[in-house]
XYZ file of C-alpha atoms in Angstrom:
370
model
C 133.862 65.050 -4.247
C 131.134 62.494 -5.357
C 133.412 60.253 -7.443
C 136.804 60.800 -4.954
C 137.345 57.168 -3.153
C 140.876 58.071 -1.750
C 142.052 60.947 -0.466
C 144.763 62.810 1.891
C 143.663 66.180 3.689
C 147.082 68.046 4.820
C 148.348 64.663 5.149
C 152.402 65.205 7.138
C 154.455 62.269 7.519
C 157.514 61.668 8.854
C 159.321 60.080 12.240
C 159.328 60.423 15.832
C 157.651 63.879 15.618
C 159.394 65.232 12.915
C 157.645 65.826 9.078
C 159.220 65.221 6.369
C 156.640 66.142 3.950
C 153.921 68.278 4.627
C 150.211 68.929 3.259
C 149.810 65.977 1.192
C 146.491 66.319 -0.796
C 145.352 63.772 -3.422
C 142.825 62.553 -4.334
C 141.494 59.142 -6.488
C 138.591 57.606 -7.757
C 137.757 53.746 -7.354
C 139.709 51.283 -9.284
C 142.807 53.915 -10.480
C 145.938 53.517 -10.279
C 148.535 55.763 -8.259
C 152.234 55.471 -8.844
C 154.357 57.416 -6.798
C 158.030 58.208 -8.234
C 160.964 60.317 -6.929
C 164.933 59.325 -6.621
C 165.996 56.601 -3.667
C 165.522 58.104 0.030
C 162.862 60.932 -1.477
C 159.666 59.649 1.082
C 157.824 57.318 -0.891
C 157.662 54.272 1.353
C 157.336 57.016 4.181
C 154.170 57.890 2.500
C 152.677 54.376 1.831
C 153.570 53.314 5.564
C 151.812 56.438 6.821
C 148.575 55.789 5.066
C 148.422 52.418 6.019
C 148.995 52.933 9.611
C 152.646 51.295 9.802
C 153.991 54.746 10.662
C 151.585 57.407 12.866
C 151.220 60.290 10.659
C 152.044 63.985 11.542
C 149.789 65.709 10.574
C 146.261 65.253 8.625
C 144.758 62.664 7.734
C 143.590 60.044 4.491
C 139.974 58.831 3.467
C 139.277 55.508 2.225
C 135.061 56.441 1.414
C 135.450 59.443 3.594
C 136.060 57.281 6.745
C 138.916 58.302 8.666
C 142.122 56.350 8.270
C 143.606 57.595 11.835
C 140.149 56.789 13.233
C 139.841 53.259 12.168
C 140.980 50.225 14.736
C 144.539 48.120 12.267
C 141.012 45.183 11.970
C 138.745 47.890 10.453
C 141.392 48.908 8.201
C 142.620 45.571 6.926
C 139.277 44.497 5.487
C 139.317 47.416 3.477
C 143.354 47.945 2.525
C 145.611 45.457 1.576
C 149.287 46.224 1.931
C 152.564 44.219 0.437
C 155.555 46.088 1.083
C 159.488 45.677 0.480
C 159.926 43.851 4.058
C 160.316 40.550 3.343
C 157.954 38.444 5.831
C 159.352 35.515 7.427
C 157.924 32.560 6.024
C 159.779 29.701 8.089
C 158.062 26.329 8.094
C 155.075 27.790 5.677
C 153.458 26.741 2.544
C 152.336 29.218 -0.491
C 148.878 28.365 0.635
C 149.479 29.274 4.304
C 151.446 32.520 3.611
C 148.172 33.867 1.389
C 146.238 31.933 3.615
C 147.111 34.679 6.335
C 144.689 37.011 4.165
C 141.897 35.781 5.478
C 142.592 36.415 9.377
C 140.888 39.914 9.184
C 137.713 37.554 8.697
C 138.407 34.761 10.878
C 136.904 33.860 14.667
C 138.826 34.402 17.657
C 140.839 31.252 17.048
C 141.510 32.209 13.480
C 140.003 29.160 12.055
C 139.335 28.791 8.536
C 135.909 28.237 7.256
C 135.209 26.103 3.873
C 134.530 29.025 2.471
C 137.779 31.234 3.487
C 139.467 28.482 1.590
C 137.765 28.721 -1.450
C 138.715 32.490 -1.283
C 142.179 31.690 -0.599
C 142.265 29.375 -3.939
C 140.788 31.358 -6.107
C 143.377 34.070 -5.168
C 145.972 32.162 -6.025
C 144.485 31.097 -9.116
C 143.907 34.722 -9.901
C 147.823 34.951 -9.990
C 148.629 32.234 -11.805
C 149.825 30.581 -8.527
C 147.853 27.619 -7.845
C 150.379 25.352 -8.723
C 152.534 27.044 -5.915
C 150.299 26.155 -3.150
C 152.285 23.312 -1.069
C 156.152 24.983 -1.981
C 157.682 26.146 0.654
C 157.296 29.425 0.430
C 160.978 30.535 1.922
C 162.036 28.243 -1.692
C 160.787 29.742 -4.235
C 161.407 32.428 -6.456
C 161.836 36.309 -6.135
C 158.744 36.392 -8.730
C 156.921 33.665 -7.480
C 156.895 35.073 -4.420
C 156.083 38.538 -5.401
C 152.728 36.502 -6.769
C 151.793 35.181 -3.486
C 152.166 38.408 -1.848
C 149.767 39.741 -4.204
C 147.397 36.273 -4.020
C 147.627 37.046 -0.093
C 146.473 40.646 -0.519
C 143.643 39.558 -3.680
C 142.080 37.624 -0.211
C 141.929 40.380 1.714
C 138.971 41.249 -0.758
C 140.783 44.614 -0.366
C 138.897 47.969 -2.059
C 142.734 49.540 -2.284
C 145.843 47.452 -1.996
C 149.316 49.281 -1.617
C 152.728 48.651 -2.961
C 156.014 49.600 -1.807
C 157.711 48.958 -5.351
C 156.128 45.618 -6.240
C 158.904 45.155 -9.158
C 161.740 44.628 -7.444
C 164.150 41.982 -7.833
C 161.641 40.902 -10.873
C 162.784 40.286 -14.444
C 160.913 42.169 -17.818
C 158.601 39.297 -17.873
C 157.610 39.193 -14.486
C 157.171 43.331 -14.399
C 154.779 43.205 -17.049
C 153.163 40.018 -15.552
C 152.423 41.752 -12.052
C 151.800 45.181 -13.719
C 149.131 43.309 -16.238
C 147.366 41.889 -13.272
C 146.898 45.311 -10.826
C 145.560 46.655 -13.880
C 142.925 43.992 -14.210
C 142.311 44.281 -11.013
C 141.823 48.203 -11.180
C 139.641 48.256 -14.253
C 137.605 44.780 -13.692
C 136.993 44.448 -9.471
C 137.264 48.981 -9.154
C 139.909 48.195 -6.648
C 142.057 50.991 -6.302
C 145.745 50.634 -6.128
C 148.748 52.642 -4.965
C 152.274 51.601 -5.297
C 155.746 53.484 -5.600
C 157.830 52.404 -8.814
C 161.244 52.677 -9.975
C 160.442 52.435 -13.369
C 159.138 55.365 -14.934
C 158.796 53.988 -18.254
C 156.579 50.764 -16.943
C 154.582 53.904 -14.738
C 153.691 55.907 -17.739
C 152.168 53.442 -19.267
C 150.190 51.700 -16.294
C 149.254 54.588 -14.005
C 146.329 57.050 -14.211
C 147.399 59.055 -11.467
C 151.260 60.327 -10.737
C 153.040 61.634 -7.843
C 156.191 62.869 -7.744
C 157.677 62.717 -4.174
C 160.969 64.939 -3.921
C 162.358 65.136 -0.322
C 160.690 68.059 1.138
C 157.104 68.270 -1.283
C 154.639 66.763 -3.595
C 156.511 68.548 -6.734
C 153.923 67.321 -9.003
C 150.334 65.181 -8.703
C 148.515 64.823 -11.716
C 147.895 62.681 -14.525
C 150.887 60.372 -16.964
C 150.257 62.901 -19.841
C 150.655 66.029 -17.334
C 153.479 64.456 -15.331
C 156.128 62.576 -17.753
C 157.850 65.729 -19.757
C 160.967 66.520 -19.457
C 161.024 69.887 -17.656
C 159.235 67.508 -15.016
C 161.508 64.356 -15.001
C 164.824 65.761 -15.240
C 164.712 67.659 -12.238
C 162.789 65.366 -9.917
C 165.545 63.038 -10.500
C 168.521 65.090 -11.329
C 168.986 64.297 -14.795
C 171.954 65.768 -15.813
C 174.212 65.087 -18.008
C 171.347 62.578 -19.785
C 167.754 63.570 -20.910
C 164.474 62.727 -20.630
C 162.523 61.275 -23.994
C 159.043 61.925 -23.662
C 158.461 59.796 -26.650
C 159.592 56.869 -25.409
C 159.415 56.859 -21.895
C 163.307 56.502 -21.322
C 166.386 58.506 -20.425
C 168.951 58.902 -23.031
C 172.553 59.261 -21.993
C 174.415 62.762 -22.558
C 175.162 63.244 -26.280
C 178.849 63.460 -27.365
C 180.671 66.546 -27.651
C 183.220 67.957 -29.857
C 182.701 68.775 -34.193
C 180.369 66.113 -35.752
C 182.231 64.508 -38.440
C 179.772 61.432 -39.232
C 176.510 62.484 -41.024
C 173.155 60.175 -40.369
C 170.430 60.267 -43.070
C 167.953 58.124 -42.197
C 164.021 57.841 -40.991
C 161.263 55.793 -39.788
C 163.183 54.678 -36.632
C 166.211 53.333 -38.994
C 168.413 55.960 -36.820
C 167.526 55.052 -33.685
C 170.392 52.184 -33.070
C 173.007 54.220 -35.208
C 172.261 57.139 -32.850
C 173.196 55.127 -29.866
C 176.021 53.340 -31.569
C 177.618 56.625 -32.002
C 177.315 57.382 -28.281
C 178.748 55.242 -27.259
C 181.274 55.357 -29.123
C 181.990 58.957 -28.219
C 181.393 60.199 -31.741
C 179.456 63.213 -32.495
C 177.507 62.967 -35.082
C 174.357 65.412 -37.257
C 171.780 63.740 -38.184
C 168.583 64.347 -40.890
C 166.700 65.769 -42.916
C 163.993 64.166 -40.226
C 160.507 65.597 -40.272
C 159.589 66.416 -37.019
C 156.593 63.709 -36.658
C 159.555 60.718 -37.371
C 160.402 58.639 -34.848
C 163.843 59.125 -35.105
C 163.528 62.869 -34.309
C 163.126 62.884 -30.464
C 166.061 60.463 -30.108
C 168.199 62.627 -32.782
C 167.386 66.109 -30.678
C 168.736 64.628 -27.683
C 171.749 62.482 -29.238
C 172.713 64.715 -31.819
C 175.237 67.376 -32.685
C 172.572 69.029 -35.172
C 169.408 67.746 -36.454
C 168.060 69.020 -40.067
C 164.525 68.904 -39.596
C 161.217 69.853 -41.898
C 157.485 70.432 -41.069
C 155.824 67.174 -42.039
C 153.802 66.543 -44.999
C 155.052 68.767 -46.889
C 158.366 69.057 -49.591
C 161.858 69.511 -48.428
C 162.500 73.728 -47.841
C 165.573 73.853 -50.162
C 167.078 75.753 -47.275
C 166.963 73.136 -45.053
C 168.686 70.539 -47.590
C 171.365 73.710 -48.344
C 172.227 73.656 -44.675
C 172.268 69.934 -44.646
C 174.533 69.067 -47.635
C 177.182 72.065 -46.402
C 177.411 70.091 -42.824
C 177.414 66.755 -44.617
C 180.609 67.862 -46.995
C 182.489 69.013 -43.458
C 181.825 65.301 -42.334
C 183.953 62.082 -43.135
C 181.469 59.604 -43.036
C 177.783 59.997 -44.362
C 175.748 56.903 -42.579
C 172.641 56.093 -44.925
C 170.210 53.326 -43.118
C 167.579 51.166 -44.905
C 164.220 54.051 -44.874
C 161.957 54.777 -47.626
C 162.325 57.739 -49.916
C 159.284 59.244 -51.233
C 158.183 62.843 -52.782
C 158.146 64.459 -49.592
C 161.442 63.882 -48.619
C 162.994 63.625 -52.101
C 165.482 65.759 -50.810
C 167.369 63.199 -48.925
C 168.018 60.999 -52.150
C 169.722 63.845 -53.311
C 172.217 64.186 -50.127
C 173.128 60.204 -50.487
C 173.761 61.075 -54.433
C 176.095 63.952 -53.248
C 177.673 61.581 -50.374
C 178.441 58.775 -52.801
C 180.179 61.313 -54.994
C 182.067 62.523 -52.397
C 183.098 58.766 -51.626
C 182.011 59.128 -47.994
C 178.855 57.047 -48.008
C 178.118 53.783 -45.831
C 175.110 52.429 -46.153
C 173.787 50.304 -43.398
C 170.442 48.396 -42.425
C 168.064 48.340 -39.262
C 170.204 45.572 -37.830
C 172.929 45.688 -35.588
Protein backbone atom coordinates (compact mmCIF):
# COMPACT_ATOMS: atom_id res chain seq x y z
CA UNK A 1 0.00 0.00 0.00
CA UNK A 2 3.15 2.29 0.08
CA UNK A 3 2.93 3.53 -3.52
CA UNK A 4 -1.32 3.52 -3.62
CA UNK A 5 -2.34 7.48 -3.75
CA UNK A 6 -6.09 6.77 -4.62
CA UNK A 7 -8.17 4.37 -3.52
CA UNK A 8 -11.97 3.13 -2.90
CA UNK A 9 -12.65 0.63 0.12
CA UNK A 10 -16.26 -1.07 -0.59
CA UNK A 11 -17.00 2.12 -2.16
CA UNK A 12 -21.46 1.89 -3.03
CA UNK A 13 -22.91 4.60 -4.91
CA UNK A 14 -26.04 5.33 -5.99
CA UNK A 15 -29.30 7.76 -5.12
CA UNK A 16 -31.52 8.59 -2.40
CA UNK A 17 -30.54 5.41 -0.48
CA UNK A 18 -30.45 3.11 -3.10
CA UNK A 19 -26.83 1.47 -4.64
CA UNK A 20 -26.35 1.03 -7.76
CA UNK A 21 -22.99 -0.39 -7.66
CA UNK A 22 -21.55 -1.95 -4.85
CA UNK A 23 -17.89 -2.68 -3.37
CA UNK A 24 -15.93 -0.52 -5.53
CA UNK A 25 -12.17 -1.19 -4.84
CA UNK A 26 -9.35 0.46 -6.83
CA UNK A 27 -6.65 1.54 -6.32
CA UNK A 28 -3.85 4.18 -8.12
CA UNK A 29 -0.60 5.47 -7.73
CA UNK A 30 0.33 9.31 -8.11
CA UNK A 31 0.29 10.84 -11.46
CA UNK A 32 -1.77 7.71 -13.43
CA UNK A 33 -4.29 7.87 -15.32
CA UNK A 34 -7.85 6.18 -14.76
CA UNK A 35 -10.36 5.94 -17.54
CA UNK A 36 -13.53 4.58 -16.76
CA UNK A 37 -15.65 3.05 -19.82
CA UNK A 38 -19.02 1.22 -20.02
CA UNK A 39 -22.19 1.91 -22.53
CA UNK A 40 -24.45 5.33 -21.86
CA UNK A 41 -26.52 5.15 -18.42
CA UNK A 42 -23.89 2.23 -17.02
CA UNK A 43 -22.76 4.54 -13.59
CA UNK A 44 -19.81 6.27 -14.61
CA UNK A 45 -20.63 9.87 -13.81
CA UNK A 46 -22.45 8.23 -10.71
CA UNK A 47 -19.07 7.14 -9.73
CA UNK A 48 -17.02 10.37 -10.37
CA UNK A 49 -19.84 12.49 -8.53
CA UNK A 50 -19.64 10.11 -5.58
CA UNK A 51 -15.95 10.44 -5.07
CA UNK A 52 -15.95 13.93 -5.31
CA UNK A 53 -18.65 14.55 -2.89
CA UNK A 54 -21.41 15.84 -5.49
CA UNK A 55 -23.45 12.75 -4.63
CA UNK A 56 -23.25 11.16 -0.74
CA UNK A 57 -22.01 7.76 -1.24
CA UNK A 58 -23.68 4.49 0.03
CA UNK A 59 -21.56 2.75 1.23
CA UNK A 60 -17.55 2.86 1.84
CA UNK A 61 -15.48 5.15 1.32
CA UNK A 62 -12.25 6.68 -1.13
CA UNK A 63 -8.63 7.81 -0.03
CA UNK A 64 -6.89 10.60 -1.52
CA UNK A 65 -3.22 9.83 0.76
CA UNK A 66 -5.24 7.67 3.02
CA UNK A 67 -7.34 10.67 4.28
CA UNK A 68 -10.88 10.07 4.24
CA UNK A 69 -12.89 11.51 1.39
CA UNK A 70 -16.38 11.35 3.46
CA UNK A 71 -14.41 12.86 6.35
CA UNK A 72 -13.05 15.87 4.69
CA UNK A 73 -15.09 19.46 4.93
CA UNK A 74 -16.11 20.34 0.31
CA UNK A 75 -12.77 23.32 1.35
CA UNK A 76 -10.44 20.48 2.47
CA UNK A 77 -11.29 18.56 -0.49
CA UNK A 78 -11.03 21.19 -3.19
CA UNK A 79 -7.40 22.03 -2.51
CA UNK A 80 -6.60 18.63 -3.11
CA UNK A 81 -9.27 17.47 -6.12
CA UNK A 82 -10.13 19.31 -8.95
CA UNK A 83 -13.33 18.38 -10.71
CA UNK A 84 -14.74 19.50 -14.42
CA UNK A 85 -17.72 17.69 -15.22
CA UNK A 86 -20.39 17.54 -18.19
CA UNK A 87 -22.66 20.37 -16.41
CA UNK A 88 -22.09 23.22 -18.18
CA UNK A 89 -21.46 26.21 -15.57
CA UNK A 90 -23.13 29.36 -16.16
CA UNK A 91 -20.77 31.82 -17.21
CA UNK A 92 -23.09 35.02 -17.71
CA UNK A 93 -21.30 38.35 -17.69
CA UNK A 94 -17.68 36.46 -17.17
CA UNK A 95 -14.38 36.58 -18.78
CA UNK A 96 -11.99 33.37 -19.55
CA UNK A 97 -9.85 34.84 -16.87
CA UNK A 98 -12.66 35.11 -14.29
CA UNK A 99 -14.22 31.65 -15.00
CA UNK A 100 -10.48 29.95 -14.20
CA UNK A 101 -10.05 32.66 -11.99
CA UNK A 102 -12.75 30.87 -9.70
CA UNK A 103 -9.85 28.19 -9.08
CA UNK A 104 -8.28 30.02 -6.79
CA UNK A 105 -11.27 30.61 -4.18
CA UNK A 106 -10.29 27.40 -2.21
CA UNK A 107 -7.18 29.75 -1.34
CA UNK A 108 -8.68 33.02 -1.03
CA UNK A 109 -9.67 35.22 2.38
CA UNK A 110 -13.06 35.51 3.54
CA UNK A 111 -13.85 38.10 0.90
CA UNK A 112 -12.34 35.99 -1.82
CA UNK A 113 -9.89 38.54 -2.87
CA UNK A 114 -7.19 37.82 -5.13
CA UNK A 115 -3.65 38.23 -4.13
CA UNK A 116 -0.77 39.21 -6.82
CA UNK A 117 0.22 36.06 -6.53
CA UNK A 118 -3.24 34.02 -7.11
CA UNK A 119 -3.05 35.86 -10.37
CA UNK A 120 0.09 34.81 -11.46
CA UNK A 121 -1.26 31.22 -10.77
CA UNK A 122 -4.28 31.89 -12.64
CA UNK A 123 -2.02 32.99 -15.84
CA UNK A 124 0.18 30.56 -15.90
CA UNK A 125 -2.78 28.07 -15.98
CA UNK A 126 -4.04 29.37 -18.78
CA UNK A 127 -0.86 29.51 -20.44
CA UNK A 128 -0.42 25.89 -19.55
CA UNK A 129 -3.47 25.30 -21.95
CA UNK A 130 -2.64 27.21 -24.59
CA UNK A 131 -5.34 29.72 -23.44
CA UNK A 132 -3.81 32.90 -22.64
CA UNK A 133 -4.96 34.53 -25.53
CA UNK A 134 -8.58 33.65 -24.28
CA UNK A 135 -8.38 35.58 -21.17
CA UNK A 136 -10.82 38.75 -21.74
CA UNK A 137 -13.52 36.54 -24.27
CA UNK A 138 -16.47 36.16 -22.93
CA UNK A 139 -16.47 33.03 -21.86
CA UNK A 140 -20.41 32.14 -22.69
CA UNK A 141 -18.75 33.05 -26.67
CA UNK A 142 -16.43 30.93 -27.30
CA UNK A 143 -15.94 27.62 -28.47
CA UNK A 144 -16.98 24.03 -27.32
CA UNK A 145 -13.00 23.39 -27.28
CA UNK A 146 -11.96 26.52 -26.09
CA UNK A 147 -13.98 26.18 -23.41
CA UNK A 148 -13.21 22.67 -22.57
CA UNK A 149 -9.48 24.44 -22.13
CA UNK A 150 -10.55 26.83 -19.57
CA UNK A 151 -12.27 24.28 -17.62
CA UNK A 152 -9.14 22.48 -17.46
CA UNK A 153 -6.92 26.01 -16.93
CA UNK A 154 -9.58 26.53 -13.98
CA UNK A 155 -8.90 23.10 -12.48
CA UNK A 156 -4.62 23.36 -13.38
CA UNK A 157 -5.23 26.43 -10.48
CA UNK A 158 -6.65 24.47 -8.15
CA UNK A 159 -2.95 23.11 -7.87
CA UNK A 160 -5.05 19.91 -7.67
CA UNK A 161 -3.00 16.36 -6.72
CA UNK A 162 -6.08 14.47 -8.75
CA UNK A 163 -8.42 16.26 -11.09
CA UNK A 164 -11.62 14.36 -12.38
CA UNK A 165 -13.40 14.22 -15.65
CA UNK A 166 -16.80 13.41 -16.53
CA UNK A 167 -15.91 12.72 -20.35
CA UNK A 168 -13.68 15.72 -21.05
CA UNK A 169 -14.03 14.98 -25.02
CA UNK A 170 -17.23 15.78 -25.67
CA UNK A 171 -18.53 17.93 -28.24
CA UNK A 172 -14.58 18.19 -29.24
CA UNK A 173 -13.23 17.53 -32.73
CA UNK A 174 -9.98 14.83 -33.47
CA UNK A 175 -7.74 17.72 -32.97
CA UNK A 176 -9.00 19.00 -29.93
CA UNK A 177 -9.26 15.16 -28.33
CA UNK A 178 -5.76 14.64 -28.83
CA UNK A 179 -4.97 18.27 -27.72
CA UNK A 180 -6.74 17.82 -24.19
CA UNK A 181 -5.70 14.11 -23.97
CA UNK A 182 -1.83 15.30 -24.74
CA UNK A 183 -2.05 17.74 -21.94
CA UNK A 184 -3.62 15.35 -18.82
CA UNK A 185 -0.90 13.21 -19.81
CA UNK A 186 1.72 15.85 -19.25
CA UNK A 187 0.23 16.66 -16.46
CA UNK A 188 0.19 12.95 -15.08
CA UNK A 189 3.76 12.10 -15.97
CA UNK A 190 5.48 15.74 -15.37
CA UNK A 191 3.45 17.46 -12.02
CA UNK A 192 2.44 13.27 -10.57
CA UNK A 193 -1.05 14.59 -10.61
CA UNK A 194 -3.31 11.87 -10.82
CA UNK A 195 -6.27 11.94 -13.06
CA UNK A 196 -9.60 10.16 -13.44
CA UNK A 197 -12.03 10.72 -16.17
CA UNK A 198 -14.82 8.55 -17.94
CA UNK A 199 -14.37 8.35 -21.89
CA UNK A 200 -16.38 7.42 -24.75
CA UNK A 201 -13.67 6.62 -26.80
CA UNK A 202 -12.09 3.47 -26.24
CA UNK A 203 -9.63 3.73 -28.87
CA UNK A 204 -8.25 7.39 -27.55
CA UNK A 205 -8.43 5.31 -23.75
CA UNK A 206 -6.19 2.54 -24.78
CA UNK A 207 -3.74 4.50 -25.71
CA UNK A 208 -3.75 7.27 -22.87
CA UNK A 209 -4.79 5.37 -19.74
CA UNK A 210 -2.69 3.24 -17.35
CA UNK A 211 -5.46 2.14 -15.39
CA UNK A 212 -9.10 0.84 -16.84
CA UNK A 213 -12.43 0.38 -15.42
CA UNK A 214 -15.12 -1.03 -16.91
CA UNK A 215 -18.43 0.13 -15.26
CA UNK A 216 -21.46 -2.17 -16.42
CA UNK A 217 -24.76 -1.32 -14.59
CA UNK A 218 -24.72 -3.46 -11.61
CA UNK A 219 -20.47 -4.12 -11.11
CA UNK A 220 -16.93 -3.23 -11.74
CA UNK A 221 -16.74 -6.09 -14.63
CA UNK A 222 -13.18 -5.43 -15.07
CA UNK A 223 -10.25 -3.00 -13.31
CA UNK A 224 -6.96 -3.48 -14.49
CA UNK A 225 -4.48 -2.31 -16.82
CA UNK A 226 -5.05 -1.18 -21.13
CA UNK A 227 -3.15 -4.43 -22.07
CA UNK A 228 -5.40 -6.61 -19.53
CA UNK A 229 -8.62 -4.73 -20.28
CA UNK A 230 -8.98 -3.97 -24.25
CA UNK A 231 -9.54 -7.74 -25.80
CA UNK A 232 -12.28 -8.66 -27.25
CA UNK A 233 -13.86 -11.26 -24.94
CA UNK A 234 -13.73 -8.01 -22.65
CA UNK A 235 -15.11 -5.23 -25.00
CA UNK A 236 -17.75 -6.93 -26.77
CA UNK A 237 -19.73 -7.74 -23.94
CA UNK A 238 -19.32 -4.66 -21.77
CA UNK A 239 -20.82 -2.90 -24.60
CA UNK A 240 -22.93 -5.36 -26.40
CA UNK A 241 -21.09 -5.77 -29.45
CA UNK A 242 -23.00 -7.74 -31.56
CA UNK A 243 -23.36 -8.01 -34.75
CA UNK A 244 -19.70 -5.96 -35.06
CA UNK A 245 -16.33 -6.94 -33.37
CA UNK A 246 -13.81 -5.77 -31.41
CA UNK A 247 -10.05 -5.31 -33.11
CA UNK A 248 -7.61 -5.51 -30.54
CA UNK A 249 -5.06 -4.42 -33.01
CA UNK A 250 -6.31 -1.36 -33.69
CA UNK A 251 -8.29 -0.20 -31.03
CA UNK A 252 -11.65 -0.02 -33.11
CA UNK A 253 -14.87 -1.89 -33.73
CA UNK A 254 -15.37 -3.33 -37.08
CA UNK A 255 -18.87 -3.65 -38.42
CA UNK A 256 -20.46 -7.30 -38.90
CA UNK A 257 -18.86 -9.01 -41.92
CA UNK A 258 -21.12 -9.89 -44.91
CA UNK A 259 -22.79 -13.05 -45.29
CA UNK A 260 -23.65 -15.31 -48.03
CA UNK A 261 -20.73 -17.44 -50.62
CA UNK A 262 -17.60 -15.22 -51.14
CA UNK A 263 -17.22 -14.74 -54.73
CA UNK A 264 -14.40 -11.88 -54.74
CA UNK A 265 -10.89 -13.16 -53.72
CA UNK A 266 -8.35 -10.48 -51.89
CA UNK A 267 -4.59 -11.20 -52.16
CA UNK A 268 -2.89 -8.68 -50.66
CA UNK A 269 -0.49 -7.68 -47.46
CA UNK A 270 1.22 -5.12 -45.52
CA UNK A 271 -2.05 -3.22 -44.74
CA UNK A 272 -2.82 -2.98 -48.73
CA UNK A 273 -6.21 -4.95 -47.69
CA UNK A 274 -7.29 -3.00 -45.14
CA UNK A 275 -9.53 -0.35 -47.33
CA UNK A 276 -10.56 -3.19 -49.87
CA UNK A 277 -11.79 -5.12 -46.80
CA UNK A 278 -14.06 -2.34 -45.81
CA UNK A 279 -15.01 -1.45 -49.33
CA UNK A 280 -16.44 -4.83 -49.62
CA UNK A 281 -18.55 -4.32 -46.49
CA UNK A 282 -20.01 -2.10 -47.28
CA UNK A 283 -20.88 -3.03 -50.15
CA UNK A 284 -22.47 -6.19 -48.83
CA UNK A 285 -20.04 -8.45 -50.65
CA UNK A 286 -18.46 -11.36 -49.09
CA UNK A 287 -15.34 -11.79 -49.86
CA UNK A 288 -11.87 -14.52 -48.76
CA UNK A 289 -9.07 -13.02 -48.37
CA UNK A 290 -5.00 -14.18 -48.19
CA UNK A 291 -2.49 -16.01 -48.08
CA UNK A 292 -1.77 -13.39 -44.95
CA UNK A 293 0.80 -14.45 -42.41
CA UNK A 294 -0.56 -14.09 -39.23
CA UNK A 295 1.94 -11.16 -37.96
CA UNK A 296 0.44 -8.83 -41.21
CA UNK A 297 -1.47 -6.13 -40.52
CA UNK A 298 -4.08 -6.98 -42.67
CA UNK A 299 -4.82 -10.22 -40.75
CA UNK A 300 -6.83 -8.96 -37.70
CA UNK A 301 -9.02 -6.82 -39.98
CA UNK A 302 -9.37 -9.91 -42.58
CA UNK A 303 -10.47 -12.45 -39.48
CA UNK A 304 -13.15 -10.21 -38.58
CA UNK A 305 -14.29 -8.95 -42.22
CA UNK A 306 -13.78 -11.97 -44.01
CA UNK A 307 -15.59 -14.98 -45.37
CA UNK A 308 -12.22 -17.10 -45.04
CA UNK A 309 -8.78 -16.03 -44.43
CA UNK A 310 -5.71 -18.27 -45.85
CA UNK A 311 -3.21 -17.70 -43.37
CA UNK A 312 0.66 -19.05 -42.73
CA UNK A 313 3.01 -19.00 -39.66
CA UNK A 314 5.33 -16.09 -40.34
CA UNK A 315 8.80 -16.27 -41.45
CA UNK A 316 8.66 -19.09 -42.92
CA UNK A 317 7.65 -20.52 -46.83
CA UNK A 318 4.15 -20.88 -47.98
CA UNK A 319 2.73 -24.73 -46.66
CA UNK A 320 1.70 -25.86 -50.20
CA UNK A 321 -1.48 -26.85 -48.44
CA UNK A 322 -2.38 -23.66 -47.55
CA UNK A 323 -1.85 -22.18 -51.24
CA UNK A 324 -3.92 -25.65 -52.47
CA UNK A 325 -6.81 -24.49 -50.34
CA UNK A 326 -6.37 -20.98 -51.48
CA UNK A 327 -6.22 -21.32 -55.31
CA UNK A 328 -9.45 -23.98 -55.12
CA UNK A 329 -11.53 -20.99 -53.26
CA UNK A 330 -10.00 -18.42 -55.59
CA UNK A 331 -11.22 -20.51 -58.94
CA UNK A 332 -14.99 -20.62 -57.17
CA UNK A 333 -14.65 -16.70 -57.07
CA UNK A 334 -15.41 -14.11 -59.95
CA UNK A 335 -13.19 -11.53 -59.11
CA UNK A 336 -9.54 -12.00 -57.69
CA UNK A 337 -8.61 -8.33 -56.10
CA UNK A 338 -4.64 -8.05 -56.15
CA UNK A 339 -3.46 -4.65 -54.18
CA UNK A 340 -0.02 -2.96 -54.53
CA UNK A 341 2.21 -5.37 -51.57
CA UNK A 342 5.55 -6.74 -51.96
CA UNK A 343 6.25 -10.30 -52.95
CA UNK A 344 9.24 -11.88 -51.59
CA UNK A 345 10.56 -15.67 -50.94
CA UNK A 346 8.44 -16.17 -48.10
CA UNK A 347 5.34 -15.60 -49.59
CA UNK A 348 6.26 -16.62 -53.15
CA UNK A 349 3.25 -18.43 -53.09
CA UNK A 350 0.97 -15.58 -53.65
CA UNK A 351 2.70 -14.60 -57.07
CA UNK A 352 1.69 -17.80 -58.09
CA UNK A 353 -2.25 -17.32 -57.20
CA UNK A 354 -2.21 -13.76 -59.24
CA UNK A 355 -0.44 -15.91 -62.23
CA UNK A 356 -3.37 -18.44 -61.92
CA UNK A 357 -6.03 -15.42 -61.52
CA UNK A 358 -4.79 -13.62 -64.62
CA UNK A 359 -5.17 -16.87 -66.51
CA UNK A 360 -8.38 -17.35 -65.40
CA UNK A 361 -9.16 -13.65 -66.62
CA UNK A 362 -10.55 -12.72 -63.20
CA UNK A 363 -7.79 -10.49 -61.91
CA UNK A 364 -8.09 -6.65 -60.87
CA UNK A 365 -5.35 -5.21 -59.67
CA UNK A 366 -5.70 -2.20 -57.51
CA UNK A 367 -3.40 0.20 -55.33
CA UNK A 368 -3.44 1.48 -51.58
CA UNK A 369 -5.62 4.36 -52.70
CA UNK A 370 -9.13 4.74 -52.70
Amino acid sequence: MANVYFRTADLSVGYQGRALIENINISLEKGEILTLIGPNGSGKSTILKSITKHLATIGGDSFVADGSVNAMTYRQLSRRMAVVLTERIRGELLTCYDVVATGRYPYTNTLGLLSPEDRAKVMAAMESVHAAELADRDFTAISDGQRQRILLARAICQEPEIIVLDEPTSFLDIAHKLELLTLLRAMAKEKGITVIMSLHEIDLAQKVSDKVMCVSGETISHFGTPEAIFRPEIIEPLYGIAPGAYNVAFGSVELPAPTGTPRTFVLCGCGSGIPVFRRLQKESRPFCAGILFTNDIDYPVARQLAARVFTAAPFAPIPEAVYEEALAAMKQCDTVIVTDFPIAETNGKVAALIAEARKMGTLREEGIGP
